[in-house]
């Protein structure tokens, strides 16, 4: 950054001062940690003092990070130019602000009298909180002290009254940014449990409501600040969102390394010491949990204080029974006196959690501590009452997540499920996932409760949802690895052997329906027969259908779409018919509209594109290329020949969200299928220009997956025009494509092509495989 600051008689800094400032702030030796933040604050202070002339009636006050002396490497400055009505304030402000801007620094500024600043703080709670961090940098100390002292006193007197409004604003921010403890790419500042929430804890403590800044919170805060410092240094600019590609670099700057135990990556060979982004993410999750829990406690303390005042401070809150051994007291759930005095039964903690989830009321901190200390462990198998409480907890809907998180905070969940220790805050290295593994499992159970009335055994659906990914984080296919783990949990909680085996079956098959629906031809009897054989009965089919929808909803918006839902529902309907009647459904007949009228025929209806032309090879490739030219992604494609006509029917979706002009698309399709060379040249030019790199593509053959065809499955990086290039290569190699199914998984695709004929010869298959890979 080049400074344009000019020295003058008022004591403004020169170019060398600004350059020195940038070197001091960004290039602080070590750069990370409390000493580095203090050094940056001192550098800013020295620079800013040179911008304000000596004299009374004017003060430069820092708020925000500089006010707290917690300056990040690429943070901004929050400054208030405070004055007592002296003349020439606008000119003075310009002489301070412009050198800051010229130095390339981000600035949030205001010019106010003490009365004006206090008036704004009364109307805007965010400003009131900001003034709690106010600190004099330069100028009239008495003027700054008047503002700082009065603002703090006003906050102490009005905090209890202002906190409900602040809580609403905070909830809206959480809704927008999510929960840092469970996000794979969370915002260290704005997400729930982040640095912004520590500011709220500081404000609640300043109001004397409760000691919210306990030692654990202070330690978590310092680690979050260190993580943000490292993130700034890693990226080289101001950024608060910890993206996946930055985690290893940030971990290295923080010194988070671990001894690698094994793996297929040569860079992570056994015994190697590697930067560990997963350890970083788990540390951030733990710190965010600490902050979130402290803020929940602080808000509840404020609620109790406010309700006590509304009752006049003399009337004790009533105790209302809500479940056996559980009562509501002052907005929280506590244990009944009889439960505390008697020998507690092992299911008590689960029953309290179920009551909290069902009522939406929080569990009192003292109750959680008592349960963690005195509730005996559950026997194996669990008593029926404990199983019932777990089902109630998992099926409680919106109340499940906060109740589960509270119990996890105090170690109760580890007592129920010892496996949870390994799953807690475990990252999921897949771009479609938004949550860490533990939150994903709980969220899936919550989503599954929406489908509880669609199945015969909602209790098994809820438990299967909680355990479906229990194998993740272990070597091997998690759907297979997780089966014995899930069955062991089901047996331990007291399910009969047959039901425990059904839980294992749900875990093993929880990806079956979406994989088959998006990668196989649903009109092929072999597809339906294979799924029906794997599922076995309609009860399991309905459980899997509910589970796959819950899993997708808990994963993130990229995991589901209307077309995927329709494909899965179509598969379920066909498999149900096969299971109920033993008869495989007939393939759908071609659209009669494609079999009549002069050629070519082009129909565009919603997400369907249908084309009929004179029977010839290569029609699928031509249609696919034309659709790519109009930025349409092909989801599925079917090709056939009937009475001398070549038919192609595709399901499509816009690549960039906006549908193409139907008139232009229809015209290009007609010209292309009629053999217009100019359109073909446009297709080839656009498709070849769209080639992309990435990991090496792979071809997998499936010889028993279709009735009259062999299945070639291509796994490659996604790219515009990929289907066109591959179908052209298949056509040129002499392969006839009967159907194609396109499945996009983040940046990759799994494209399945049904090739007519047996293709038994190894050399012929190798030649075809080479042609496909060359086209990618």
mmCIF file of N, CA and C in Angstrom, residues 555-665:
data_model
loop_
_atom_site.group_PDB
_atom_site.id
_atom_site.type_symbol
_atom_site.label_atom_id
_atom_site.label_comp_id
_atom_site.label_asym_id
_atom_site.label_seq_id
_atom_site.Cartn_x
_atom_site.Cartn_y
_atom_site.Cartn_z
ATOM 1 N N UNK A 555 -28.281 -32.348 4.968
ATOM 2 C CA UNK A 555 -26.970 -32.179 4.330
ATOM 3 C C UNK A 555 -26.779 -30.760 3.841
ATOM 4 N N UNK A 556 -27.738 -30.253 3.074
ATOM 5 C CA UNK A 556 -27.634 -28.908 2.537
ATOM 6 C C UNK A 556 -28.412 -28.804 1.244
ATOM 7 N N UNK A 557 -28.625 -27.585 0.742
ATOM 8 C CA UNK A 557 -29.461 -27.395 -0.447
ATOM 9 C C UNK A 557 -28.917 -28.074 -1.686
ATOM 10 N N UNK A 558 -27.595 -28.285 -1.776
ATOM 11 C CA UNK A 558 -27.023 -28.908 -2.969
ATOM 12 C C UNK A 558 -27.280 -30.409 -3.022
ATOM 13 N N UNK A 559 -27.763 -30.986 -1.924
ATOM 14 C CA UNK A 559 -27.954 -32.439 -1.874
ATOM 15 C C UNK A 559 -29.304 -32.872 -2.413
ATOM 16 N N UNK A 560 -30.198 -31.972 -2.713
ATOM 17 C CA UNK A 560 -31.565 -32.349 -3.110
ATOM 18 C C UNK A 560 -32.091 -31.334 -4.099
ATOM 19 N N UNK A 561 -33.013 -31.762 -4.901
ATOM 20 C CA UNK A 561 -33.685 -30.878 -5.851
ATOM 21 C C UNK A 561 -35.011 -31.519 -6.208
ATOM 22 N N UNK A 562 -35.856 -30.766 -6.869
ATOM 23 C CA UNK A 562 -37.158 -31.300 -7.254
ATOM 24 C C UNK A 562 -37.016 -32.506 -8.179
ATOM 25 N N UNK A 563 -36.080 -32.400 -9.140
ATOM 26 C CA UNK A 563 -35.935 -33.516 -10.082
ATOM 27 C C UNK A 563 -35.411 -34.760 -9.381
ATOM 28 N N UNK A 564 -34.501 -34.585 -8.433
ATOM 29 C CA UNK A 564 -33.998 -35.743 -7.705
ATOM 30 C C UNK A 564 -35.106 -36.366 -6.872
ATOM 31 N N UNK A 565 -35.940 -35.517 -6.257
ATOM 32 C CA UNK A 565 -37.072 -36.029 -5.499
ATOM 33 C C UNK A 565 -38.031 -36.806 -6.364
ATOM 34 N N UNK A 566 -38.275 -36.313 -7.595
ATOM 35 C CA UNK A 566 -39.179 -37.025 -8.505
ATOM 36 C C UNK A 566 -38.589 -38.371 -8.926
ATOM 37 N N UNK A 567 -37.284 -38.387 -9.195
ATOM 38 C CA UNK A 567 -36.659 -39.643 -9.595
ATOM 39 C C UNK A 567 -36.723 -40.676 -8.469
ATOM 40 N N UNK A 568 -36.421 -40.250 -7.247
ATOM 41 C CA UNK A 568 -36.475 -41.176 -6.113
ATOM 42 C C UNK A 568 -37.905 -41.670 -5.899
ATOM 43 N N UNK A 569 -38.876 -40.760 -5.976
ATOM 44 C CA UNK A 569 -40.272 -41.162 -5.802
ATOM 45 C C UNK A 569 -40.706 -42.136 -6.892
ATOM 46 N N UNK A 570 -40.248 -41.918 -8.123
ATOM 47 C CA UNK A 570 -40.583 -42.838 -9.216
ATOM 48 C C UNK A 570 -39.974 -44.209 -8.957
ATOM 49 N N UNK A 571 -38.723 -44.228 -8.507
ATOM 50 C CA UNK A 571 -38.089 -45.505 -8.193
ATOM 51 C C UNK A 571 -38.838 -46.226 -7.081
ATOM 52 N N UNK A 572 -39.210 -45.512 -6.033
ATOM 53 C CA UNK A 572 -39.934 -46.122 -4.921
ATOM 54 C C UNK A 572 -41.263 -46.708 -5.400
ATOM 55 N N UNK A 573 -41.967 -45.979 -6.247
ATOM 56 C CA UNK A 573 -43.255 -46.472 -6.741
ATOM 57 C C UNK A 573 -43.078 -47.752 -7.560
ATOM 58 N N UNK A 574 -42.055 -47.802 -8.400
ATOM 59 C CA UNK A 574 -41.844 -48.995 -9.221
ATOM 60 C C UNK A 574 -41.416 -50.191 -8.359
ATOM 61 N N UNK A 575 -40.541 -49.939 -7.391
ATOM 62 C CA UNK A 575 -40.101 -51.025 -6.517
ATOM 63 C C UNK A 575 -41.259 -51.508 -5.647
ATOM 64 N N UNK A 576 -42.092 -50.588 -5.182
ATOM 65 C CA UNK A 576 -43.251 -50.992 -4.378
ATOM 66 C C UNK A 576 -44.174 -51.904 -5.179
ATOM 67 N N UNK A 577 -44.403 -51.585 -6.447
ATOM 68 C CA UNK A 577 -45.227 -52.429 -7.299
ATOM 69 C C UNK A 577 -44.624 -53.823 -7.437
ATOM 70 N N UNK A 578 -43.294 -53.862 -7.625
ATOM 71 C CA UNK A 578 -42.626 -55.156 -7.758
ATOM 72 C C UNK A 578 -42.718 -55.961 -6.469
ATOM 73 N N UNK A 579 -42.567 -55.309 -5.324
ATOM 74 C CA UNK A 579 -42.636 -56.019 -4.047
ATOM 75 C C UNK A 579 -44.064 -56.469 -3.729
ATOM 76 N N UNK A 580 -45.032 -55.646 -4.084
ATOM 77 C CA UNK A 580 -46.422 -55.981 -3.771
ATOM 78 C C UNK A 580 -46.966 -57.088 -4.671
ATOM 79 N N UNK A 581 -46.627 -57.034 -5.963
ATOM 80 C CA UNK A 581 -47.246 -57.942 -6.935
ATOM 81 C C UNK A 581 -46.290 -59.014 -7.443
ATOM 82 N N UNK A 582 -44.994 -58.801 -7.278
ATOM 83 C CA UNK A 582 -44.022 -59.722 -7.850
ATOM 84 C C UNK A 582 -43.828 -59.541 -9.335
ATOM 85 N N UNK A 583 -44.496 -58.544 -9.915
ATOM 86 C CA UNK A 583 -44.416 -58.287 -11.360
ATOM 87 C C UNK A 583 -43.649 -56.993 -11.570
ATOM 88 N N UNK A 584 -42.668 -57.028 -12.445
ATOM 89 C CA UNK A 584 -41.905 -55.821 -12.741
ATOM 90 C C UNK A 584 -42.715 -54.916 -13.661
ATOM 91 N N UNK A 585 -42.752 -53.619 -13.402
ATOM 92 C CA UNK A 585 -43.553 -52.705 -14.233
ATOM 93 C C UNK A 585 -43.013 -52.626 -15.652
ATOM 94 N N UNK A 586 -43.912 -52.431 -16.589
ATOM 95 C CA UNK A 586 -43.523 -52.312 -17.987
ATOM 96 C C UNK A 586 -42.810 -50.980 -18.228
ATOM 97 N N UNK A 587 -41.828 -50.956 -19.131
ATOM 98 C CA UNK A 587 -41.186 -49.687 -19.482
ATOM 99 C C UNK A 587 -42.213 -48.739 -20.084
ATOM 100 N N UNK A 588 -42.064 -47.444 -19.862
ATOM 101 C CA UNK A 588 -43.028 -46.488 -20.430
ATOM 102 C C UNK A 588 -42.941 -46.449 -21.950
ATOM 103 N N UNK A 589 -44.085 -46.261 -22.580
ATOM 104 C CA UNK A 589 -44.134 -46.188 -24.041
ATOM 105 C C UNK A 589 -43.618 -44.831 -24.508
ATOM 106 N N UNK A 590 -43.050 -44.740 -25.725
ATOM 107 C CA UNK A 590 -42.587 -43.447 -26.249
ATOM 108 C C UNK A 590 -43.739 -42.457 -26.351
ATOM 109 N N UNK A 591 -43.425 -41.205 -26.303
ATOM 110 C CA UNK A 591 -44.414 -40.146 -26.425
ATOM 111 C C UNK A 591 -45.059 -40.233 -27.813
ATOM 112 N N UNK A 592 -46.381 -40.430 -27.885
ATOM 113 C CA UNK A 592 -47.029 -40.545 -29.210
ATOM 114 C C UNK A 592 -46.796 -39.326 -30.092
ATOM 115 N N UNK A 593 -46.615 -38.157 -29.469
ATOM 116 C CA UNK A 593 -46.422 -36.946 -30.278
ATOM 117 C C UNK A 593 -45.134 -37.000 -31.088
ATOM 118 N N UNK A 594 -44.173 -37.829 -30.637
ATOM 119 C CA UNK A 594 -42.922 -37.937 -31.384
ATOM 120 C C UNK A 594 -43.026 -38.890 -32.564
ATOM 121 N N UNK A 595 -44.101 -39.657 -32.600
ATOM 122 C CA UNK A 595 -44.256 -40.672 -33.639
ATOM 123 C C UNK A 595 -45.143 -40.212 -34.778
ATOM 124 N N UNK A 596 -45.645 -38.987 -34.699
ATOM 125 C CA UNK A 596 -46.554 -38.484 -35.739
ATOM 126 C C UNK A 596 -46.024 -37.167 -36.276
ATOM 127 N N UNK A 597 -46.436 -36.834 -37.492
ATOM 128 C CA UNK A 597 -46.091 -35.552 -38.076
ATOM 129 C C UNK A 597 -44.767 -35.578 -38.800
ATOM 130 N N UNK A 598 -44.489 -34.518 -39.557
ATOM 131 C CA UNK A 598 -43.237 -34.450 -40.332
ATOM 132 C C UNK A 598 -42.035 -34.276 -39.415
ATOM 133 N N UNK A 599 -40.893 -34.773 -39.896
ATOM 134 C CA UNK A 599 -39.641 -34.665 -39.141
ATOM 135 C C UNK A 599 -38.878 -33.409 -39.547
ATOM 136 N N UNK A 600 -38.089 -32.850 -38.645
ATOM 137 C CA UNK A 600 -37.888 -33.249 -37.250
ATOM 138 C C UNK A 600 -39.008 -32.734 -36.358
ATOM 139 N N UNK A 601 -39.187 -33.404 -35.189
ATOM 140 C CA UNK A 601 -40.156 -32.979 -34.182
ATOM 141 C C UNK A 601 -39.377 -32.519 -32.950
ATOM 142 N N UNK A 602 -39.690 -31.333 -32.443
ATOM 143 C CA UNK A 602 -39.029 -30.789 -31.244
ATOM 144 C C UNK A 602 -40.099 -30.323 -30.277
ATOM 145 N N UNK A 603 -40.112 -30.892 -29.064
ATOM 146 C CA UNK A 603 -41.063 -30.494 -28.020
ATOM 147 C C UNK A 603 -40.289 -29.995 -26.804
ATOM 148 N N UNK A 604 -40.639 -28.817 -26.304
ATOM 149 C CA UNK A 604 -40.065 -28.241 -25.081
ATOM 150 C C UNK A 604 -41.191 -28.017 -24.093
ATOM 151 N N UNK A 605 -41.191 -28.747 -22.992
ATOM 152 C CA UNK A 605 -42.223 -28.575 -21.964
ATOM 153 C C UNK A 605 -41.566 -28.637 -20.588
ATOM 154 N N UNK A 606 -41.470 -27.513 -19.918
ATOM 155 C CA UNK A 606 -40.876 -27.474 -18.579
ATOM 156 C C UNK A 606 -39.424 -27.899 -18.623
ATOM 157 N N UNK A 607 -39.102 -28.973 -17.894
ATOM 158 C CA UNK A 607 -37.722 -29.451 -17.857
ATOM 159 C C UNK A 607 -37.485 -30.602 -18.838
ATOM 160 N N UNK A 608 -38.407 -30.802 -19.790
ATOM 161 C CA UNK A 608 -38.313 -31.922 -20.734
ATOM 162 C C UNK A 608 -38.043 -31.396 -22.141
ATOM 163 N N UNK A 609 -37.076 -32.026 -22.791
ATOM 164 C CA UNK A 609 -36.774 -31.747 -24.199
ATOM 165 C C UNK A 609 -36.894 -33.061 -24.955
ATOM 166 N N UNK A 610 -37.755 -33.107 -25.963
ATOM 167 C CA UNK A 610 -37.977 -34.322 -26.744
ATOM 168 C C UNK A 610 -37.760 -34.007 -28.217
ATOM 169 N N UNK A 611 -37.027 -34.878 -28.904
ATOM 170 C CA UNK A 611 -36.675 -34.670 -30.307
ATOM 171 C C UNK A 611 -36.887 -35.972 -31.062
ATOM 172 N N UNK A 612 -37.449 -35.872 -32.260
ATOM 173 C CA UNK A 612 -37.564 -37.007 -33.178
ATOM 174 C C UNK A 612 -36.979 -36.586 -34.515
ATOM 175 N N UNK A 613 -36.183 -37.473 -35.123
ATOM 176 C CA UNK A 613 -35.555 -37.178 -36.409
ATOM 177 C C UNK A 613 -35.478 -38.462 -37.208
ATOM 178 N N UNK A 614 -35.075 -38.323 -38.447
ATOM 179 C CA UNK A 614 -34.871 -39.514 -39.262
ATOM 180 C C UNK A 614 -33.836 -40.402 -38.588
ATOM 181 N N UNK A 615 -34.091 -41.708 -38.585
ATOM 182 C CA UNK A 615 -33.240 -42.650 -37.843
ATOM 183 C C UNK A 615 -31.790 -42.549 -38.324
ATOM 184 N N UNK A 616 -30.905 -42.216 -37.379
ATOM 185 C CA UNK A 616 -29.481 -42.120 -37.679
ATOM 186 C C UNK A 616 -28.705 -42.185 -36.376
ATOM 187 N N UNK A 617 -27.428 -42.491 -36.491
ATOM 188 C CA UNK A 617 -26.565 -42.504 -35.327
ATOM 189 C C UNK A 617 -26.195 -41.078 -34.958
ATOM 190 N N UNK A 618 -25.840 -40.897 -33.697
ATOM 191 C CA UNK A 618 -25.314 -39.605 -33.266
ATOM 192 C C UNK A 618 -26.351 -38.577 -32.879
ATOM 193 N N UNK A 619 -27.650 -38.946 -32.893
ATOM 194 C CA UNK A 619 -28.656 -37.943 -32.557
ATOM 195 C C UNK A 619 -28.520 -37.497 -31.096
ATOM 196 N N UNK A 620 -28.239 -38.437 -30.187
ATOM 197 C CA UNK A 620 -28.093 -38.066 -28.780
ATOM 198 C C UNK A 620 -26.952 -37.063 -28.591
ATOM 199 N N UNK A 621 -25.827 -37.297 -29.270
ATOM 200 C CA UNK A 621 -24.696 -36.377 -29.158
ATOM 201 C C UNK A 621 -25.066 -34.997 -29.686
ATOM 202 N N UNK A 622 -25.780 -34.949 -30.785
ATOM 203 C CA UNK A 622 -26.178 -33.665 -31.364
ATOM 204 C C UNK A 622 -27.100 -32.903 -30.429
ATOM 205 N N UNK A 623 -28.097 -33.607 -29.874
ATOM 206 C CA UNK A 623 -29.027 -32.955 -28.948
ATOM 207 C C UNK A 623 -28.292 -32.485 -27.690
ATOM 208 N N UNK A 624 -27.415 -33.338 -27.156
ATOM 209 C CA UNK A 624 -26.670 -32.975 -25.948
ATOM 210 C C UNK A 624 -25.805 -31.751 -26.189
ATOM 211 N N UNK A 625 -25.171 -31.672 -27.330
ATOM 212 C CA UNK A 625 -24.339 -30.519 -27.626
ATOM 213 C C UNK A 625 -25.143 -29.254 -27.776
ATOM 214 N N UNK A 626 -26.286 -29.342 -28.420
ATOM 215 C CA UNK A 626 -27.135 -28.162 -28.589
ATOM 216 C C UNK A 626 -27.638 -27.661 -27.239
ATOM 217 N N UNK A 627 -27.979 -28.581 -26.351
ATOM 218 C CA UNK A 627 -28.418 -28.179 -25.019
ATOM 219 C C UNK A 627 -27.281 -27.525 -24.250
ATOM 220 N N UNK A 628 -26.059 -28.048 -24.383
ATOM 221 C CA UNK A 628 -24.903 -27.425 -23.730
ATOM 222 C C UNK A 628 -24.656 -26.037 -24.279
ATOM 223 N N UNK A 629 -24.863 -25.856 -25.590
ATOM 224 C CA UNK A 629 -24.702 -24.547 -26.210
ATOM 225 C C UNK A 629 -25.636 -23.524 -25.588
ATOM 226 N N UNK A 630 -26.810 -23.971 -25.173
ATOM 227 C CA UNK A 630 -27.790 -23.084 -24.534
ATOM 228 C C UNK A 630 -27.714 -23.163 -23.010
ATOM 229 N N UNK A 631 -26.605 -23.660 -22.499
ATOM 230 C CA UNK A 631 -26.318 -23.698 -21.053
ATOM 231 C C UNK A 631 -27.378 -24.473 -20.263
ATOM 232 N N UNK A 632 -27.759 -25.607 -20.809
ATOM 233 C CA UNK A 632 -28.675 -26.504 -20.125
ATOM 234 C C UNK A 632 -27.925 -27.770 -19.732
ATOM 235 N N UNK A 633 -28.076 -28.191 -18.484
ATOM 236 C CA UNK A 633 -27.485 -29.438 -18.015
ATOM 237 C C UNK A 633 -28.474 -30.573 -18.233
ATOM 238 N N UNK A 634 -28.004 -31.684 -18.769
ATOM 239 C CA UNK A 634 -28.841 -32.859 -18.977
ATOM 240 C C UNK A 634 -28.792 -33.714 -17.722
ATOM 241 N N UNK A 635 -29.959 -34.005 -17.163
ATOM 242 C CA UNK A 635 -30.061 -34.849 -15.971
ATOM 243 C C UNK A 635 -30.216 -36.308 -16.363
ATOM 244 N N UNK A 636 -31.068 -36.556 -17.340
ATOM 245 C CA UNK A 636 -31.249 -37.914 -17.855
ATOM 246 C C UNK A 636 -31.550 -37.825 -19.337
ATOM 247 N N UNK A 637 -31.208 -38.899 -20.043
ATOM 248 C CA UNK A 637 -31.458 -38.943 -21.481
ATOM 249 C C UNK A 637 -31.824 -40.360 -21.880
ATOM 250 N N UNK A 638 -32.797 -40.484 -22.773
ATOM 251 C CA UNK A 638 -33.212 -41.782 -23.305
ATOM 252 C C UNK A 638 -33.231 -41.689 -24.822
ATOM 253 N N UNK A 639 -32.651 -42.667 -25.468
ATOM 254 C CA UNK A 639 -32.609 -42.724 -26.928
ATOM 255 C C UNK A 639 -33.210 -44.052 -27.390
ATOM 256 N N UNK A 640 -33.982 -44.000 -28.464
ATOM 257 C CA UNK A 640 -34.588 -45.217 -29.002
ATOM 258 C C UNK A 640 -34.889 -45.004 -30.480
ATOM 259 N N UNK A 641 -35.242 -46.078 -31.146
ATOM 260 C CA UNK A 641 -35.634 -46.016 -32.553
ATOM 261 C C UNK A 641 -36.959 -46.741 -32.717
ATOM 262 N N UNK A 642 -37.948 -46.069 -33.292
ATOM 263 C CA UNK A 642 -39.281 -46.635 -33.479
ATOM 264 C C UNK A 642 -39.764 -46.283 -34.887
ATOM 265 N N UNK A 643 -40.087 -47.314 -35.685
ATOM 266 C CA UNK A 643 -40.660 -47.115 -37.025
ATOM 267 C C UNK A 643 -39.817 -46.163 -37.859
ATOM 268 N N UNK A 644 -38.512 -46.371 -37.850
ATOM 269 C CA UNK A 644 -37.640 -45.560 -38.680
ATOM 270 C C UNK A 644 -37.345 -44.181 -38.129
ATOM 271 N N UNK A 645 -37.794 -43.895 -36.910
ATOM 272 C CA UNK A 645 -37.523 -42.586 -36.291
ATOM 273 C C UNK A 645 -36.548 -42.769 -35.121
ATOM 274 N N UNK A 646 -35.597 -41.858 -35.011
ATOM 275 C CA UNK A 646 -34.714 -41.807 -33.851
ATOM 276 C C UNK A 646 -35.307 -40.835 -32.845
ATOM 277 N N UNK A 647 -35.488 -41.296 -31.613
ATOM 278 C CA UNK A 647 -36.123 -40.503 -30.570
ATOM 279 C C UNK A 647 -35.124 -40.238 -29.443
ATOM 280 N N UNK A 648 -35.098 -39.010 -28.964
ATOM 281 C CA UNK A 648 -34.277 -38.633 -27.812
ATOM 282 C C UNK A 648 -35.151 -37.806 -26.869
ATOM 283 N N UNK A 649 -35.214 -38.227 -25.609
ATOM 284 C CA UNK A 649 -35.955 -37.483 -24.591
ATOM 285 C C UNK A 649 -35.007 -37.182 -23.437
ATOM 286 N N UNK A 650 -34.916 -35.915 -23.061
ATOM 287 C CA UNK A 650 -33.982 -35.470 -22.013
ATOM 288 C C UNK A 650 -34.728 -34.690 -20.932
ATOM 289 N N UNK A 651 -34.249 -34.840 -19.698
ATOM 290 C CA UNK A 651 -34.640 -33.967 -18.605
ATOM 291 C C UNK A 651 -33.477 -33.009 -18.360
ATOM 292 N N UNK A 652 -33.775 -31.717 -18.275
ATOM 293 C CA UNK A 652 -32.702 -30.716 -18.228
ATOM 294 C C UNK A 652 -32.953 -29.726 -17.097
ATOM 295 N N UNK A 653 -31.897 -28.990 -16.747
ATOM 296 C CA UNK A 653 -32.014 -27.865 -15.834
ATOM 297 C C UNK A 653 -30.987 -26.818 -16.242
ATOM 298 N N UNK A 654 -31.283 -25.515 -16.049
ATOM 299 C CA UNK A 654 -30.329 -24.469 -16.438
ATOM 300 C C UNK A 654 -29.052 -24.556 -15.618
ATOM 301 N N UNK A 655 -27.896 -24.436 -16.282
ATOM 302 C CA UNK A 655 -26.616 -24.505 -15.574
ATOM 303 C C UNK A 655 -26.447 -23.304 -14.658
ATOM 304 N N UNK A 656 -26.922 -22.134 -15.053
ATOM 305 C CA UNK A 656 -26.711 -20.924 -14.266
ATOM 306 C C UNK A 656 -28.002 -20.319 -13.730
ATOM 307 N N UNK A 657 -29.064 -21.110 -13.670
ATOM 308 C CA UNK A 657 -30.285 -20.664 -13.014
ATOM 309 C C UNK A 657 -31.304 -20.027 -13.922
ATOM 310 N N UNK A 658 -30.904 -19.478 -15.078
ATOM 311 C CA UNK A 658 -31.845 -18.810 -15.974
ATOM 312 C C UNK A 658 -32.105 -19.691 -17.192
ATOM 313 N N UNK A 659 -33.377 -19.972 -17.508
ATOM 314 C CA UNK A 659 -33.676 -20.818 -18.674
ATOM 315 C C UNK A 659 -33.345 -20.082 -19.971
ATOM 316 N N UNK A 660 -33.026 -20.827 -21.033
ATOM 317 C CA UNK A 660 -32.712 -20.187 -22.317
ATOM 318 C C UNK A 660 -33.970 -19.720 -23.031
ATOM 319 N N UNK A 661 -33.775 -18.962 -24.079
ATOM 320 C CA UNK A 661 -34.883 -18.527 -24.923
ATOM 321 C C UNK A 661 -35.427 -19.742 -25.667
ATOM 322 N N UNK A 662 -36.684 -20.132 -25.425
ATOM 323 C CA UNK A 662 -37.200 -21.357 -26.055
ATOM 324 C C UNK A 662 -37.250 -21.269 -27.574
ATOM 325 N N UNK A 663 -37.502 -20.086 -28.121
ATOM 326 C CA UNK A 663 -37.570 -19.950 -29.581
ATOM 327 C C UNK A 663 -36.202 -20.243 -30.198
ATOM 328 N N UNK A 664 -35.164 -19.661 -29.611
ATOM 329 C CA UNK A 664 -33.815 -19.882 -30.119
ATOM 330 C C UNK A 664 -33.389 -21.328 -29.942
ATOM 331 N N UNK A 665 -33.712 -21.917 -28.776
ATOM 332 C CA UNK A 665 -33.350 -23.313 -28.526
ATOM 333 C C UNK A 665 -34.043 -24.236 -29.514
#
